[in-house]
Amino acid sequence: MLRKLGLWMIWLGFIVYVLWFAPPLRSNLLQPIQTLLSGQIPLLNPVVVSIFSMVGIWLLIYSCLIFADGRTQRIPAWAFVLGSIASGVLALIPYLALREPNEQFSGEKDPLLSVLDARSTGIVLTISTLVLLLFAILFGDWGAFIQSFLTDKFIHGMTLAVLLFTLLFPYPTLLSDDMARRGLMQQSQFFWVIALVPLFGPLAYLCLRPNIPALK
């Protein structure tokens, strides 16, 4: 109960903060997204491009756990993941709050689950993350990014969303349940490495975890 209440408080607090306390909206709010979709990436600060892309990376990291978890939940996991494509962490937190602990997986893995369960998916996500971080570090204008973070609601909220993705990964039972399905909960040190190492802990987990043994 406390876990669920904490998640709902984080969800509500994030909405209230972004709506009333974050920097104001810019007049051309969708301009960065339009620039990205038009392929004019050189016109954007590489730091902004990387952080925008990290939202997608985090959604895929969570998806590698959520779709298997959703097999045993009463609520449709895919609906929350689809909602997260448009709203990021705002649609993901309600799933984490509404789901029930479950350490079992039953039935056969469909093609999507097989891809999300594969270690190769974790490797691809890790390589993509390293490329994005190097792109931001080597070519980004960090001074301009800080200024945008302090004055632009879109960039401000997007950056905070990435931080929330990072902080929430070990908090719900989603991670511990996924480890239990794979027979890993006896390795408590492994759990804490994943939980305490931001971003690369979860990525390492996806690269190293064994496949889910299906139970019919």
CSV table of C-alpha atoms in Angstrom, one decimal:
chain,number,residue,atom,x,y,z
A,1,MET,CA,0.0,0.0,0.0
A,2,LEU,CA,2.8,2.4,0.9
A,3,ARG,CA,4.5,1.6,-2.4
A,4,LYS,CA,1.4,2.4,-4.4
A,5,LEU,CA,0.7,5.6,-2.4
A,6,GLY,CA,4.3,6.7,-3.0
A,7,LEU,CA,4.0,6.2,-6.7
A,8,TRP,CA,0.8,8.1,-6.9
A,9,MET,CA,2.3,11.0,-4.9
A,10,ILE,CA,5.3,11.1,-7.3
A,11,TRP,CA,3.0,11.1,-10.3
A,12,LEU,CA,0.8,13.9,-8.9
A,13,GLY,CA,3.8,15.9,-7.7
A,14,PHE,CA,5.4,15.7,-11.1
A,15,ILE,CA,2.3,16.9,-12.9
A,16,VAL,CA,1.8,19.8,-10.4
A,17,TYR,CA,5.4,20.8,-10.6
A,18,VAL,CA,5.5,20.8,-14.4
A,19,LEU,CA,2.2,22.7,-14.8
A,20,TRP,CA,2.7,25.4,-12.1
A,21,PHE,CA,6.3,25.6,-11.1
A,22,ALA,CA,8.5,24.7,-14.1
A,23,PRO,CA,9.7,27.4,-16.5
A,24,PRO,CA,7.1,28.8,-18.8
A,25,LEU,CA,6.1,27.4,-22.2
A,26,ARG,CA,8.0,28.7,-25.2
A,27,SER,CA,5.9,30.1,-28.0
A,28,ASN,CA,7.2,27.5,-30.4
A,29,LEU,CA,6.9,24.5,-28.1
A,30,LEU,CA,6.9,21.8,-30.7
A,31,GLN,CA,9.8,23.3,-32.7
A,32,PRO,CA,12.4,20.9,-31.3
A,33,ILE,CA,10.3,17.9,-32.1
A,34,GLN,CA,9.5,19.2,-35.5
A,35,THR,CA,13.2,19.7,-36.1
A,36,LEU,CA,14.0,16.2,-35.0
A,37,LEU,CA,11.2,14.6,-37.2
A,38,SER,CA,12.4,16.6,-40.2
A,39,GLY,CA,15.8,15.2,-39.9
A,40,GLN,CA,17.5,18.6,-39.2
A,41,ILE,CA,19.4,17.2,-36.1
A,42,PRO,CA,22.4,19.5,-36.7
A,43,LEU,CA,20.2,22.5,-35.9
A,44,LEU,CA,19.6,21.1,-32.3
A,45,ASN,CA,22.0,21.0,-29.4
A,46,PRO,CA,23.3,17.4,-29.2
A,47,VAL,CA,22.6,17.4,-25.4
A,48,VAL,CA,18.9,18.0,-26.1
A,49,VAL,CA,18.9,15.3,-28.9
A,50,SER,CA,20.5,12.8,-26.5
A,51,ILE,CA,18.1,13.5,-23.6
A,52,PHE,CA,15.1,13.3,-26.0
A,53,SER,CA,16.5,9.9,-27.2
A,54,MET,CA,17.1,8.7,-23.7
A,55,VAL,CA,13.4,8.9,-23.0
A,56,GLY,CA,13.0,6.3,-25.8
A,57,ILE,CA,15.9,4.2,-24.4
A,58,TRP,CA,14.2,4.2,-20.9
A,59,LEU,CA,10.9,3.2,-22.4
A,60,LEU,CA,12.5,0.2,-24.1
A,61,ILE,CA,14.4,-0.7,-20.9
A,62,TYR,CA,11.1,-0.7,-19.0
A,63,SER,CA,9.3,-2.6,-21.8
A,64,CYS,CA,11.8,-5.4,-21.5
A,65,LEU,CA,10.3,-6.0,-18.0
A,66,ILE,CA,6.8,-4.7,-18.4
A,67,PHE,CA,5.5,-6.9,-21.3
A,68,ALA,CA,6.5,-10.1,-19.5
A,69,ASP,CA,5.1,-8.7,-16.3
A,70,GLY,CA,1.9,-7.7,-18.0
A,71,ARG,CA,1.1,-11.3,-18.9
A,72,THR,CA,0.0,-12.0,-15.4
A,73,GLN,CA,-1.6,-8.6,-14.6
A,74,ARG,CA,-5.3,-7.7,-14.8
A,75,ILE,CA,-4.4,-4.4,-16.5
A,76,PRO,CA,-3.1,-4.3,-20.1
A,77,ALA,CA,0.5,-3.4,-20.0
A,78,TRP,CA,0.7,-2.5,-23.7
A,79,ALA,CA,-1.8,0.3,-23.2
A,80,PHE,CA,0.4,2.1,-20.7
A,81,VAL,CA,3.5,1.5,-22.8
A,82,LEU,CA,1.7,3.1,-25.8
A,83,GLY,CA,0.6,6.0,-23.6
A,84,SER,CA,4.3,6.4,-22.6
A,85,ILE,CA,5.3,7.0,-26.1
A,86,ALA,CA,3.4,10.3,-26.1
A,87,SER,CA,3.6,11.2,-22.4
A,88,GLY,CA,6.8,9.5,-21.2
A,89,VAL,CA,6.9,8.7,-17.5
A,90,LEU,CA,3.4,10.1,-16.9
A,91,ALA,CA,1.7,7.0,-18.4
A,92,LEU,CA,4.3,4.6,-17.0
A,93,ILE,CA,3.9,5.5,-13.3
A,94,PRO,CA,0.2,4.5,-13.2
A,95,TYR,CA,1.1,1.0,-14.4
A,96,LEU,CA,3.7,0.7,-11.7
A,97,ALA,CA,1.2,1.8,-9.1
A,98,LEU,CA,-1.7,-0.4,-10.3
A,99,ARG,CA,0.2,-3.6,-11.0
A,100,GLU,CA,0.2,-6.4,-8.4
A,101,PRO,CA,3.4,-8.3,-7.4
A,102,ASN,CA,3.7,-11.5,-9.4
A,103,GLU,CA,6.8,-13.7,-9.7
A,104,GLN,CA,5.5,-16.1,-12.3
A,105,PHE,CA,5.3,-16.3,-16.0
A,106,SER,CA,3.1,-18.7,-17.8
A,107,GLY,CA,2.5,-19.7,-21.4
A,108,GLU,CA,4.6,-19.3,-24.5
A,109,LYS,CA,6.6,-16.2,-25.4
A,110,ASP,CA,5.2,-14.4,-28.5
A,111,PRO,CA,7.7,-12.8,-31.0
A,112,LEU,CA,7.6,-9.4,-29.2
A,113,LEU,CA,8.4,-11.0,-25.9
A,114,SER,CA,11.1,-13.1,-27.4
A,115,VAL,CA,12.8,-9.9,-28.7
A,116,LEU,CA,12.4,-8.1,-25.4
A,117,ASP,CA,13.6,-11.1,-23.4
A,118,ALA,CA,16.8,-11.5,-25.6
A,119,ARG,CA,20.2,-10.5,-24.2
A,120,SER,CA,21.0,-9.1,-27.7
A,121,THR,CA,18.3,-6.4,-27.1
A,122,GLY,CA,20.1,-5.3,-23.9
A,123,ILE,CA,23.4,-5.1,-25.8
A,124,VAL,CA,21.9,-3.0,-28.6
A,125,LEU,CA,20.4,-0.6,-26.0
A,126,THR,CA,23.7,-0.4,-24.2
A,127,ILE,CA,25.6,0.5,-27.4
A,128,SER,CA,22.9,3.0,-28.3
A,129,THR,CA,23.2,4.6,-24.9
A,130,LEU,CA,26.9,4.9,-25.1
A,131,VAL,CA,26.7,6.5,-28.5
A,132,LEU,CA,24.1,9.0,-27.3
A,133,LEU,CA,26.2,9.9,-24.2
A,134,LEU,CA,29.4,10.4,-26.3
A,135,PHE,CA,27.4,12.5,-28.8
A,136,ALA,CA,26.3,14.8,-26.0
A,137,ILE,CA,29.6,14.9,-24.2
A,138,LEU,CA,31.8,15.5,-27.2
A,139,PHE,CA,29.6,17.8,-29.3
A,140,GLY,CA,27.0,19.2,-26.9
A,141,ASP,CA,26.8,22.8,-25.7
A,142,TRP,CA,26.2,22.3,-22.0
A,143,GLY,CA,26.0,25.9,-21.2
A,144,ALA,CA,23.2,26.4,-23.7
A,145,PHE,CA,21.4,23.3,-22.3
A,146,ILE,CA,21.5,24.6,-18.7
A,147,GLN,CA,20.1,27.9,-19.9
A,148,SER,CA,17.3,26.0,-21.8
A,149,PHE,CA,16.7,23.8,-18.7
A,150,LEU,CA,16.1,26.9,-16.6
A,151,THR,CA,13.9,28.7,-19.1
A,152,ASP,CA,12.1,26.1,-21.3
A,153,LYS,CA,9.3,24.0,-19.9
A,154,PHE,CA,9.6,21.3,-22.5
A,155,ILE,CA,13.3,20.7,-22.0
A,156,HIS,CA,12.9,21.1,-18.2
A,157,GLY,CA,10.2,18.5,-18.0
A,158,MET,CA,11.9,16.1,-20.4
A,159,THR,CA,15.1,16.2,-18.4
A,160,LEU,CA,13.2,15.6,-15.1
A,161,ALA,CA,11.3,12.7,-16.8
A,162,VAL,CA,14.6,11.0,-17.6
A,163,LEU,CA,15.7,11.4,-14.0
A,164,LEU,CA,12.4,9.9,-12.8
A,165,PHE,CA,12.8,6.9,-15.2
A,166,THR,CA,16.2,6.4,-13.5
A,167,LEU,CA,15.1,6.7,-9.9
A,168,LEU,CA,11.9,4.6,-10.3
A,169,PHE,CA,13.5,1.6,-11.9
A,170,PRO,CA,14.6,-0.1,-8.7
A,171,TYR,CA,11.8,1.3,-6.6
A,172,PRO,CA,8.7,-0.7,-7.6
A,173,THR,CA,8.5,-4.5,-7.4
A,174,LEU,CA,8.8,-4.7,-11.1
A,175,LEU,CA,12.5,-5.4,-11.0
A,176,SER,CA,12.4,-7.9,-8.1
A,177,ASP,CA,9.5,-9.7,-9.7
A,178,ASP,CA,11.4,-10.0,-13.0
A,179,MET,CA,14.5,-11.3,-11.2
A,180,ALA,CA,12.3,-13.9,-9.3
A,181,ARG,CA,10.9,-15.2,-12.6
A,182,ARG,CA,14.5,-15.9,-13.7
A,183,GLY,CA,15.6,-17.4,-10.4
A,184,LEU,CA,17.9,-14.5,-9.5
A,185,MET,CA,16.5,-13.2,-6.2
A,186,GLN,CA,19.0,-15.3,-4.2
A,187,GLN,CA,21.7,-13.1,-5.6
A,188,SER,CA,20.9,-10.0,-3.5
A,189,GLN,CA,24.2,-8.3,-4.3
A,190,PHE,CA,23.3,-8.5,-8.0
A,191,PHE,CA,20.0,-6.8,-7.3
A,192,TRP,CA,21.6,-3.9,-5.4
A,193,VAL,CA,24.2,-3.3,-8.1
A,194,ILE,CA,21.4,-3.0,-10.6
A,195,ALA,CA,19.4,-0.7,-8.3
A,196,LEU,CA,22.2,1.6,-7.2
A,197,VAL,CA,24.1,2.1,-10.5
A,198,PRO,CA,22.0,4.6,-12.6
A,199,LEU,CA,21.2,3.6,-16.1
A,200,PHE,CA,24.1,1.2,-16.7
A,201,GLY,CA,22.9,-1.0,-13.9
A,202,PRO,CA,19.6,-1.7,-15.7
A,203,LEU,CA,21.4,-2.0,-19.0
A,204,ALA,CA,23.9,-4.5,-17.6
A,205,TYR,CA,20.9,-6.5,-16.1
A,206,LEU,CA,19.3,-6.7,-19.6
A,207,CYS,CA,22.6,-8.0,-21.0
A,208,LEU,CA,23.3,-10.6,-18.4
A,209,ARG,CA,19.9,-11.9,-17.2
A,210,PRO,CA,18.9,-15.4,-18.2
A,211,ASN,CA,15.8,-16.0,-20.4
A,212,ILE,CA,12.4,-16.5,-18.6
A,213,PRO,CA,11.6,-20.2,-18.2
A,214,ALA,CA,8.0,-20.4,-19.4
A,215,LEU,CA,5.6,-22.3,-17.2
A,216,LYS,CA,2.5,-23.8,-18.9
